[in-house]
Coordinates of N, CA, C and O in Angstrom, one line a residue:
R25 N 3.0 -23.0 13.4 CA 3.4 -21.7 13.8 C 4.7 -21.3 13.1 O 4.8 -20.1 12.6
L26 N 5.7 -22.1 13.0 CA 6.9 -21.8 12.3 C 6.7 -21.5 10.8 O 7.3 -20.6 10.3
R27 N 5.8 -22.3 10.3 CA 5.5 -22.2 8.8 C 4.9 -20.8 8.6 O 5.2 -20.1 7.7
S28 N 4.0 -20.4 9.5 CA 3.3 -19.1 9.4 C 4.4 -17.9 9.6 O 4.3 -17.0 8.8
E29 N 5.3 -18.1 10.5 CA 6.3 -17.1 10.7 C 7.3 -17.0 9.5 O 7.6 -15.9 9.1
S30 N 7.6 -18.1 8.9 CA 8.4 -18.2 7.7 C 7.7 -17.5 6.6 O 8.3 -16.7 5.8
R31 N 6.4 -17.8 6.4 CA 5.6 -17.1 5.3 C 5.6 -15.6 5.5 O 5.8 -14.8 4.6
Q32 N 5.4 -15.2 6.8 CA 5.4 -13.8 7.1 C 6.7 -13.1 6.8 O 6.8 -12.0 6.3
N33 N 7.8 -13.8 7.1 CA 9.2 -13.3 6.9 C 9.4 -13.1 5.4 O 10.0 -12.1 4.9
R34 N 9.0 -14.1 4.6 CA 9.2 -14.0 3.2 C 8.3 -12.9 2.6 O 8.8 -12.1 1.7
L35 N 7.1 -12.7 3.1 CA 6.2 -11.6 2.6 C 6.9 -10.3 3.0 O 6.9 -9.4 2.1
E36 N 7.4 -10.2 4.2 CA 8.0 -8.9 4.6 C 9.2 -8.6 3.6 O 9.4 -7.5 3.2
A37 N 10.1 -9.6 3.4 CA 11.2 -9.4 2.5 C 10.8 -8.9 1.1 O 11.4 -8.0 0.5
E38 N 9.7 -9.6 0.6 CA 9.2 -9.2 -0.8 C 8.7 -7.8 -0.8 O 8.9 -7.0 -1.7
L39 N 7.9 -7.4 0.3 CA 7.3 -6.1 0.3 C 8.5 -5.0 0.4 O 8.4 -4.0 -0.2
R40 N 9.5 -5.3 1.2 CA 10.6 -4.4 1.3 C 11.3 -4.2 0.0 O 11.6 -3.1 -0.4
R41 N 11.5 -5.3 -0.7 CA 12.2 -5.3 -2.0 C 11.3 -4.4 -3.0 O 11.9 -3.6 -3.7
I42 N 10.0 -4.7 -3.0 CA 9.1 -3.9 -3.9 C 9.2 -2.4 -3.6 O 9.3 -1.6 -4.5
L43 N 9.0 -2.1 -2.3 CA 8.9 -0.7 -1.9 C 10.2 0.1 -2.1 O 10.2 1.3 -2.3
A44 N 11.3 -0.6 -2.1 CA 12.6 0.0 -2.2 C 13.0 0.2 -3.7 O 14.0 0.8 -4.0
G45 N 12.2 -0.4 -4.6 CA 12.5 -0.4 -6.0 C 12.5 1.0 -6.6 O 12.0 2.0 -6.1
P46 N 13.1 1.0 -7.9 CA 13.2 2.3 -8.5 C 12.0 2.8 -9.3 O 11.9 4.0 -9.7
R47 N 11.0 1.9 -9.5 CA 9.9 2.3 -10.4 C 9.1 3.4 -9.7 O 9.2 3.6 -8.5
P48 N 8.2 4.0 -10.4 CA 7.3 5.0 -9.8 C 6.5 4.4 -8.6 O 6.1 3.2 -8.7
L49 N 6.2 5.2 -7.6 CA 5.5 4.8 -6.4 C 4.2 4.1 -6.8 O 3.9 3.0 -6.2
E50 N 3.4 4.6 -7.7 CA 2.1 4.0 -8.0 C 2.3 2.6 -8.5 O 1.5 1.7 -8.1
R51 N 3.2 2.3 -9.3 CA 3.5 1.0 -9.8 C 3.9 0.1 -8.7 O 3.5 -1.1 -8.7
R52 N 4.7 0.6 -7.8 CA 5.2 -0.2 -6.7 C 4.0 -0.6 -5.8 O 3.9 -1.7 -5.3
L53 N 3.1 0.3 -5.6 CA 1.9 0.1 -4.7 C 1.0 -0.9 -5.3 O 0.4 -1.8 -4.6
H54 N 0.8 -0.9 -6.6 CA 0.0 -2.0 -7.3 C 0.7 -3.3 -7.1 O 0.0 -4.3 -6.8
E55 N 2.0 -3.4 -7.2 CA 2.7 -4.7 -7.0 C 2.6 -5.1 -5.5 O 2.5 -6.3 -5.3
V56 N 2.6 -4.2 -4.6 CA 2.5 -4.5 -3.2 C 1.1 -5.2 -3.0 O 1.0 -6.2 -2.3
C57 N 0.1 -4.6 -3.6 CA -1.3 -5.2 -3.5 C -1.3 -6.6 -4.0 O -1.9 -7.5 -3.5
E58 N -0.7 -6.8 -5.2 CA -0.7 -8.1 -5.8 C 0.1 -9.1 -4.9 O -0.4 -10.2 -4.7
K59 N 1.2 -8.7 -4.4 CA 2.0 -9.6 -3.5 C 1.2 -9.9 -2.2 O 1.2 -11.1 -1.8
L60 N 0.5 -8.9 -1.6 CA -0.3 -9.2 -0.4 C -1.4 -10.2 -0.7 O -1.6 -11.1 0.1
C61 N -2.1 -10.0 -1.8 CA -3.2 -10.9 -2.2 C -2.6 -12.3 -2.3 O -3.2 -13.3 -1.8
A62 N -1.6 -12.5 -3.1 CA -1.0 -13.8 -3.3 C -0.5 -14.4 -2.0 O -0.7 -15.6 -1.7
G63 N 0.1 -13.6 -1.1 CA 0.7 -14.1 0.1 C -0.3 -14.4 1.2 O -0.1 -15.2 2.1
L64 N -1.5 -13.7 1.1 CA -2.5 -13.9 2.1 C -3.7 -14.6 1.7 O -4.7 -14.8 2.4
G65 N -3.8 -15.1 0.4 CA -4.9 -15.8 -0.1 C -6.1 -15.0 -0.3 O -7.3 -15.4 -0.2
A66 N -5.9 -13.7 -0.5 CA -7.1 -12.8 -0.8 C -7.3 -12.7 -2.3 O -6.4 -12.8 -3.1
S67 N -8.6 -12.6 -2.7 CA -8.9 -12.6 -4.1 C -8.7 -11.2 -4.7 O -8.4 -11.1 -5.9
L68 N -8.8 -10.2 -3.9 CA -8.5 -8.8 -4.4 C -8.1 -7.9 -3.2 O -8.4 -8.2 -2.1
G69 N -7.4 -6.9 -3.6 CA -6.9 -5.9 -2.5 C -6.7 -4.6 -3.1 O -6.4 -4.4 -4.3
E70 N -6.9 -3.6 -2.2 CA -6.6 -2.2 -2.6 C -5.9 -1.5 -1.4 O -6.1 -1.9 -0.2
L71 N -5.1 -0.5 -1.7 CA -4.4 0.2 -0.8 C -4.8 1.7 -0.9 O -4.6 2.3 -1.9
W72 N -5.4 2.2 0.2 CA -5.9 3.5 0.2 C -5.0 4.3 1.1 O -4.7 3.9 2.2
L73 N -4.5 5.5 0.6 CA -3.6 6.3 1.4 C -4.3 7.6 1.9 O -5.1 8.2 1.1
A74 N -4.0 8.0 3.1 CA -4.5 9.2 3.6 C -3.7 10.4 3.1 O -2.5 10.4 3.1
A75 N -4.4 11.4 2.5 CA -3.7 12.6 2.0 C -4.6 13.8 2.1 O -5.8 13.8 1.6
N76 N -4.2 14.7 2.9 CA -4.9 16.0 3.1 C -6.3 15.7 3.6 O -7.3 16.3 3.1
G77 N -6.4 14.8 4.6 CA -7.7 14.6 5.2 C -8.7 13.7 4.4 O -9.8 13.6 4.8
T78 N -8.2 13.1 3.3 CA -9.1 12.3 2.6 C -8.3 11.0 2.2 O -7.1 10.9 2.4
L79 N -9.0 10.0 1.8 CA -8.4 8.7 1.3 C -8.4 8.7 -0.2 O -9.4 8.9 -0.8
V80 N -7.2 8.4 -0.7 CA -7.1 8.2 -2.2 C -6.5 6.8 -2.5 O -5.7 6.3 -1.7
L81 N -7.0 6.3 -3.6 CA -6.5 4.9 -4.0 C -5.1 5.0 -4.4 O -4.7 5.7 -5.3
G82 N -4.2 4.3 -3.7 CA -2.8 4.3 -4.0 C -2.4 3.2 -4.9 O -1.5 3.3 -5.7
G83 N -3.0 2.0 -4.7 CA -2.7 0.8 -5.5 C -3.8 -0.2 -5.4 O -4.6 -0.2 -4.4
S84 N -3.8 -1.1 -6.3 CA -4.8 -2.2 -6.3 C -4.3 -3.4 -7.0 O -3.4 -3.3 -7.9
S85 N -4.8 -4.5 -6.7 CA -4.4 -5.8 -7.3 C -5.0 -5.8 -8.7 O -6.0 -5.1 -9.0
E86 N -4.5 -6.7 -9.5 CA -5.0 -6.9 -10.9 C -6.5 -7.3 -10.9 O -7.3 -6.7 -11.6
A87 N -6.9 -8.1 -9.9 CA -8.3 -8.6 -9.8 C -9.2 -7.4 -9.5 O -10.3 -7.3 -10.0
A88 N -8.7 -6.5 -8.6 CA -9.5 -5.4 -8.2 C -9.7 -4.4 -9.4 O -10.8 -3.9 -9.6
R89 N -8.6 -4.2 -10.2 CA -8.7 -3.3 -11.3 C -9.6 -4.0 -12.4 O -10.4 -3.3 -13.0
A90 N -9.5 -5.3 -12.6 CA -10.4 -5.9 -13.6 C -11.8 -5.9 -13.2 O -12.7 -5.8 -14.0
A91 N -12.1 -6.1 -11.9 CA -13.5 -6.1 -11.4 C -14.1 -4.7 -11.6 O -15.3 -4.6 -11.8
G92 N -13.3 -3.6 -11.5 CA -13.8 -2.3 -11.7 C -14.8 -1.8 -10.6 O -15.6 -0.9 -10.8
V93 N -14.8 -2.5 -9.5 CA -15.7 -2.2 -8.4 C -14.9 -1.7 -7.2 O -13.9 -2.2 -6.9
R94 N -15.3 -0.6 -6.7 CA -14.7 0.0 -5.5 C -15.4 -0.4 -4.2 O -16.6 -0.6 -4.3
P95 N -14.7 -0.6 -3.2 CA -15.4 -0.9 -1.9 C -16.2 0.2 -1.4 O -16.0 1.4 -1.9
D96 N -17.2 -0.1 -0.6 CA -18.0 0.9 0.0 C -17.1 2.0 0.7 O -16.3 1.6 1.6
P97 N -17.2 3.2 0.3 CA -16.3 4.2 0.9 C -16.6 4.3 2.5 O -15.7 4.7 3.2
G98 N -17.8 4.0 2.9 CA -18.1 4.0 4.3 C -17.3 3.0 5.1 O -16.8 3.2 6.2
L99 N -17.0 1.8 4.5 CA -16.2 0.8 5.1 C -14.8 1.2 5.2 O -14.2 1.1 6.3
V100 N -14.2 1.7 4.2 CA -12.8 2.1 4.2 C -12.7 3.4 5.1 O -11.8 3.5 5.9
G101 N -13.6 4.3 5.0 CA -13.6 5.5 5.8 C -13.8 5.2 7.3 O -13.1 5.8 8.1
A102 N -14.6 4.3 7.6 CA -14.8 3.9 9.0 C -13.5 3.3 9.6 O -13.2 3.6 10.8
A103 N -12.9 2.5 8.9 CA -11.6 1.9 9.4 C -10.6 3.0 9.6 O -9.8 3.0 10.6
A104 N -10.5 4.0 8.7 CA -9.6 5.1 8.9 C -9.9 6.0 10.0 O -9.1 6.3 10.8
A105 N -11.2 6.3 10.1 CA -11.6 7.2 11.2 C -11.5 6.6 12.6 O -11.1 7.3 13.5
K106 N -11.8 5.4 12.7 CA -11.8 4.7 14.0 C -10.4 4.2 14.4 O -10.2 3.9 15.5
G107 N -9.6 4.0 13.3 CA -8.3 3.4 13.6 C -8.4 1.9 14.0 O -7.5 1.4 14.7
R108 N -9.5 1.3 13.6 CA -9.7 -0.1 13.9 C -10.2 -0.8 12.7 O -10.8 -0.3 11.8
A109 N -9.9 -2.1 12.6 CA -10.3 -3.0 11.5 C -11.8 -3.1 11.5 O -12.4 -3.2 12.5
V110 N -12.3 -3.1 10.2 CA -13.7 -3.4 10.0 C -13.8 -4.7 9.2 O -13.2 -4.8 8.2
W111 N -14.5 -5.7 9.8 CA -14.6 -7.0 9.2 C -16.0 -7.3 8.8 O -16.9 -7.0 9.5
L112 N -16.2 -7.8 7.6 CA -17.5 -8.2 7.1 C -17.4 -9.7 6.7 O -16.4 -10.1 6.1
T113 N -18.4 -10.5 7.1 CA -18.4 -11.9 6.7 C -19.7 -12.2 5.9 O -20.7 -11.5 6.2
G114 N -19.6 -13.1 5.0 CA -20.8 -13.5 4.2 C -21.7 -14.4 5.1 O -21.4 -14.8 6.1
C115 N -22.9 -14.6 4.5 CA -23.8 -15.5 5.2 C -24.5 -16.3 4.1 O -24.4 -16.1 2.9
G116 N -25.2 -17.4 4.5 CA -25.9 -18.3 3.6 C -24.8 -18.9 2.7 O -23.8 -19.4 3.2
P117 N -25.1 -19.0 1.4 CA -24.1 -19.6 0.5 C -22.8 -18.9 0.4 O -21.8 -19.5 0.0
D118 N -22.7 -17.6 0.9 CA -21.5 -16.9 0.8 C -20.8 -16.8 2.2 O -20.0 -15.9 2.5
R119 N -21.1 -17.7 3.1 CA -20.7 -17.6 4.5 C -19.1 -17.6 4.6 O -18.6 -17.2 5.7
R120 N -18.4 -18.1 3.6 CA -17.0 -18.1 3.7 C -16.3 -16.8 3.3 O -15.1 -16.6 3.5
L121 N -17.1 -15.9 2.7 CA -16.6 -14.6 2.2 C -16.1 -13.8 3.4 O -16.7 -13.7 4.4
R122 N -14.9 -13.2 3.2 CA -14.3 -12.3 4.2 C -13.9 -11.0 3.5 O -13.3 -11.0 2.5
I123 N -14.3 -9.9 4.1 CA -13.9 -8.6 3.6 C -13.4 -7.8 4.8 O -13.9 -7.9 5.9
A124 N -12.2 -7.2 4.6 CA -11.6 -6.4 5.7 C -11.1 -5.1 5.2 O -10.6 -5.0 4.1
A125 N -11.3 -4.1 6.0 CA -10.7 -2.8 5.8 C -9.8 -2.6 7.1 O -10.3 -2.4 8.2
L126 N -8.5 -2.7 6.8 CA -7.5 -2.7 7.9 C -6.8 -1.4 7.9 O -6.1 -1.1 6.9
P127 N -6.9 -0.6 9.0 CA -6.2 0.7 9.0 C -4.7 0.5 9.1 O -4.2 -0.4 9.8
L128 N -3.9 1.3 8.4 CA -2.5 1.3 8.5 C -2.0 2.4 9.5 O -2.0 3.6 9.1
L129 N -1.8 2.0 10.7 CA -1.5 3.0 11.8 C 0.0 3.2 11.8 O 0.8 2.3 11.9
E130 N 0.3 4.5 11.8 CA 1.7 4.9 11.9 C 1.8 6.0 13.0 O 1.2 7.1 12.8
A131 N 2.4 5.7 14.0 CA 2.6 6.6 15.2 C 1.2 7.0 15.7 O 0.4 6.1 16.1
D132 N 0.8 8.2 15.6 CA -0.5 8.6 16.1 C -1.6 8.9 15.0 O -2.5 9.6 15.3
R133 N -1.3 8.4 13.8 CA -2.3 8.7 12.8 C -2.5 7.5 11.9 O -1.7 6.5 11.9
T134 N -3.6 7.6 11.1 CA -3.9 6.5 10.1 C -3.3 6.9 8.8 O -3.7 7.9 8.2
A135 N -2.3 6.2 8.3 CA -1.6 6.5 7.1 C -2.4 6.0 5.9 O -2.1 6.5 4.7
G136 N -3.3 5.1 6.1 CA -4.1 4.6 5.0 C -4.9 3.4 5.4 O -5.0 3.1 6.6
V137 N -5.5 2.7 4.5 CA -6.3 1.5 4.8 C -6.0 0.4 3.7 O -6.0 0.7 2.5
L138 N -5.8 -0.8 4.2 CA -5.6 -1.9 3.3 C -7.0 -2.6 3.3 O -7.5 -3.0 4.3
Y139 N -7.5 -2.7 2.1 CA -8.8 -3.4 1.8 C -8.5 -4.8 1.2 O -7.9 -4.8 0.2
L140 N -9.0 -5.8 1.8 CA -8.8 -7.2 1.3 C -10.2 -7.9 1.2 O -11.1 -7.7 2.1
Q141 N -10.3 -8.7 0.2 CA -11.5 -9.5 0.1 C -11.1 -10.9 -0.3 O -10.2 -11.1 -1.2
G142 N -11.6 -11.9 0.3 CA -11.3 -13.3 0.0 C -12.3 -14.3 0.6 O -13.3 -13.9 1.2
V143 N -11.9 -15.5 0.5 CA -12.8 -16.6 0.9 C -12.0 -17.4 1.9 O -10.8 -17.8 1.6
R144 N -12.5 -17.6 3.1 CA -11.8 -18.4 4.1 C -12.1 -19.9 3.8 O -13.3 -20.3 3.7
E145 N -11.1 -20.6 3.6 CA -11.2 -22.1 3.3 C -11.4 -22.8 4.7 O -11.1 -22.3 5.7
A146 N -11.9 -24.0 4.6 CA -12.1 -24.8 5.8 C -10.8 -25.0 6.5 O -9.7 -25.2 5.9
G147 N -10.8 -24.8 7.8 CA -9.6 -25.0 8.6 C -8.7 -23.8 8.6 O -7.5 -23.9 9.1
E148 N -9.1 -22.7 8.1 CA -8.3 -21.5 8.0 C -8.7 -20.5 9.1 O -9.1 -19.4 8.8
E149 N -8.6 -20.9 10.3 CA -9.1 -20.0 11.4 C -8.2 -18.8 11.6 O -8.7 -17.8 12.1
A150 N -7.0 -18.8 11.1 CA -6.1 -17.7 11.4 C -6.1 -16.6 10.3 O -5.3 -15.7 10.4
L151 N -7.0 -16.7 9.4 CA -7.1 -15.7 8.3 C -7.1 -14.3 8.8 O -6.3 -13.4 8.4
E152 N -8.0 -14.0 9.8 CA -8.1 -12.6 10.3 C -6.8 -12.2 10.9 O -6.3 -11.1 10.7
A153 N -6.1 -13.1 11.7 CA -4.8 -12.7 12.3 C -3.8 -12.5 11.3 O -3.0 -11.6 11.4
Q154 N -3.7 -13.3 10.2 CA -2.7 -13.1 9.2 C -2.9 -11.8 8.5 O -2.0 -11.1 8.2
W155 N -4.2 -11.5 8.1 CA -4.4 -10.2 7.4 C -4.1 -9.0 8.3 O -3.5 -8.0 7.8
S156 N -4.5 -9.1 9.6 CA -4.2 -8.0 10.5 C -2.7 -7.8 10.7 O -2.2 -6.7 10.7
A157 N -1.9 -8.9 10.8 CA -0.5 -8.8 10.9 C 0.2 -8.2 9.7 O 1.1 -7.4 9.8
A158 N -0.4 -8.6 8.5 CA 0.2 -8.0 7.3 C -0.1 -6.5 7.2 O 0.8 -5.8 6.7
A159 N -1.3 -6.1 7.6 CA -1.6 -4.6 7.6 C -0.6 -3.9 8.6 O -0.1 -2.8 8.2
S160 N -0.4 -4.5 9.7 CA 0.6 -3.8 10.7 C 2.0 -3.7 10.1 O 2.6 -2.7 10.2
L161 N 2.4 -4.8 9.5 CA 3.7 -4.8 8.8 C 3.8 -3.7 7.7 O 4.7 -3.0 7.6
L162 N 2.7 -3.7 6.9 CA 2.7 -2.8 5.7 C 2.7 -1.3 6.2 O 3.3 -0.5 5.6
A163 N 2.1 -1.0 7.3 CA 2.0 0.3 7.8 C 3.5 0.9 8.0 O 3.8 2.0 7.6
G164 N 4.3 0.1 8.7 CA 5.7 0.5 8.9 C 6.5 0.6 7.6 O 7.2 1.6 7.4
L165 N 6.3 -0.4 6.8 CA 7.1 -0.4 5.5 C 6.6 0.8 4.6 O 7.4 1.4 3.9
L166 N 5.3 1.0 4.6 CA 4.8 2.1 3.7 C 5.3 3.5 4.2 O 5.6 4.3 3.4
G167 N 5.3 3.6 5.5 CA 5.8 4.9 6.1 C 7.2 5.2 5.6 O 7.6 6.3 5.2
E168 N 8.1 4.1 5.6 CA 9.5 4.3 5.2 C 9.5 4.6 3.7 O 10.3 5.5 3.2
A169 N 8.7 3.9 2.9 CA 8.7 4.1 1.4 C 8.2 5.5 1.1 O 8.8 6.1 0.2
L170 N 7.2 6.0 1.7 CA 6.7 7.3 1.4 C 7.7 8.4 1.8 O 7.8 9.4 1.1
A171 N 8.4 8.2 2.9 CA 9.4 9.2 3.3 C 10.5 9.2 2.3 O 11.0 10.2 1.9
E172 N 10.9 8.0 1.8 CA 12.0 7.9 0.8 C 11.5 8.5 -0.5 O 12.3 9.2 -1.2
E173 N 10.3 8.3 -0.9 CA 9.7 9.0 -2.1 C 9.7 10.5 -2.0 O 10.1 11.2 -2.9
E174 N 9.4 11.0 -0.8 CA 9.4 12.5 -0.6 C 10.9 13.0 -0.7 O 11.1 14.1 -1.3
T175 N 11.8 12.2 -0.2 CA 13.2 12.6 -0.3 C 13.7 12.6 -1.8 O 14.4 13.6 -2.2
R176 N 13.2 11.6 -2.5 CA 13.6 11.6 -4.0 C 13.0 12.8 -4.7 O 13.7 13.4 -5.5
R177 N 11.7 13.1 -4.4 CA 11.1 14.3 -5.0 C 11.8 15.6 -4.7 O 12.0 16.4 -5.5
A178 N 12.2 15.7 -3.4 CA 12.9 17.0 -3.0 C 14.2 17.1 -3.7 O 14.6 18.1 -4.1
A179 N 14.9 15.9 -3.8 CA 16.2 15.9 -4.5 C 16.0 16.3 -6.0 O 16.8 17.1 -6.6
R180 N 15.0 15.8 -6.6 CA 14.7 16.1 -8.0 C 14.4 17.6 -8.2 O 14.8 18.3 -9.1
R181 N 13.6 18.2 -7.2 CA 13.2 19.6 -7.3 C 14.5 20.4 -7.1 O 14.7 21.4 -7.8
G182 N 15.3 20.0 -6.2 CA 16.6 20.8 -5.9 C 17.5 20.8 -7.2 O 18.0 21.8 -7.5
L183 N 17.6 19.6 -7.8 CA 18.4 19.5 -9.0 C 17.8 20.4 -10.1 O 18.5 21.1 -10.8
Q184 N 16.5 20.4 -10.3 CA 15.8 21.2 -11.3 C 16.0 22.7 -11.0 O 16.3 23.5 -11.9
L185 N 16.0 23.1 -9.8 CA 16.2 24.5 -9.4 C 17.7 24.9 -9.7 O 17.9 25.9 -10.2
A186 N 18.6 24.0 -9.3 CA 20.0 24.3 -9.6 C 20.3 24.4 -11.1 O 21.0 25.3 -11.5
E187 N 19.6 23.6 -11.9 CA 19.8 23.6 -13.3 C 19.2 24.9 -13.9 O 19.8 25.6 -14.8
A188 N 18.1 25.3 -13.4 CA 17.4 26.6 -13.8 C 18.3 27.8 -13.4 O 18.5 28.7 -14.3
V189 N 18.8 27.8 -12.2 CA 19.7 28.9 -11.8 C 21.0 28.9 -12.7 O 21.4 30.0 -13.1
S190 N 21.5 27.8 -12.9 CA 22.7 27.7 -13.8 C 22.4 28.2 -15.2 O 23.2 29.0 -15.8
A191 N 21.3 27.8 -15.8 CA 20.9 28.3 -17.1 C 20.7 29.8 -17.1 O 21.1 30.5 -18.1
L192 N 20.1 30.3 -16.1 CA 19.8 31.7 -16.0 C 21.1 32.5 -15.9 O 21.3 33.5 -16.5
S193 N 22.0 32.0 -15.1 CA 23.3 32.6 -14.8 C 24.1 32.6 -16.1 O 24.7 33.6 -16.5
T194 N 24.1 31.5 -16.9 CA 24.8 31.4 -18.1 C 24.3 32.4 -19.1 O 25.0 33.1 -19.8
S195 N 23.0 32.5 -19.2 CA 22.3 33.4 -20.1 C 22.7 34.8 -19.8 O 23.0 35.6 -20.7
R196 N 22.7 35.2 -18.5 CA 23.0 36.5 -18.1 C 24.5 36.8 -18.4 O 24.8 37.9 -18.9
D197 N 25.4 35.9 -18.2 CA 26.8 36.1 -18.5 C 27.0 36.3 -20.0 O 27.9 37.2 -20.4
R198 N 26.3 35.7 -20.8 CA 26.4 35.9 -22.3 C 26.0 37.3 -22.7 O 26.5 37.9 -23.6
R199 N 24.9 37.7 -22.1 CA 24.4 39.0 -22.4 C 25.4 40.1 -22.0 O 25.5 41.2 -22.6
Q200 N 26.0 39.9 -20.9 CA 27.0 40.9 -20.4 C 28.3 41.0 -21.2 O 28.9 42.0 -21.3
A201 N 28.6 39.9 -21.9 CA 29.8 39.8 -22.7 C 29.7 40.5 -24.0 O 29.0 41.2 -24.5

């Protein structure tokens, strides 16, 4: 149990570091997916964000981009609409396969969906609990990061507006002189 908590704490610290970084949000979200896959033993992952009543792909792991395959929109959409995780397991020779669409719940709304795919190894009974805990953690961190990104955009727009007003004012002063 302590090892699991330590792993979760390290993962949280890494996600915080990535999301607080200076790079464009899209690149940070790809890195978040990569880190989640590595930390959770998932073979691929995608992060879907809720925007204007629809889900848009915000980030994906390298493996997901290389595979070029999108998850069933019904799976991701169902997790978002119901606000509950949707789990699929393989059968027959693929019985160890696990696919999850985990809603990122923030206050009273679904902020997005974390889609993970992986293989449960023998003795890995806690995989579902680990993935669910990571989605819960990500929901809070993502909310903070998106709010910070919006603040950055507003500051850039304010600066651009101030520069435009200054240029216009300077131009008008020259014409009057």
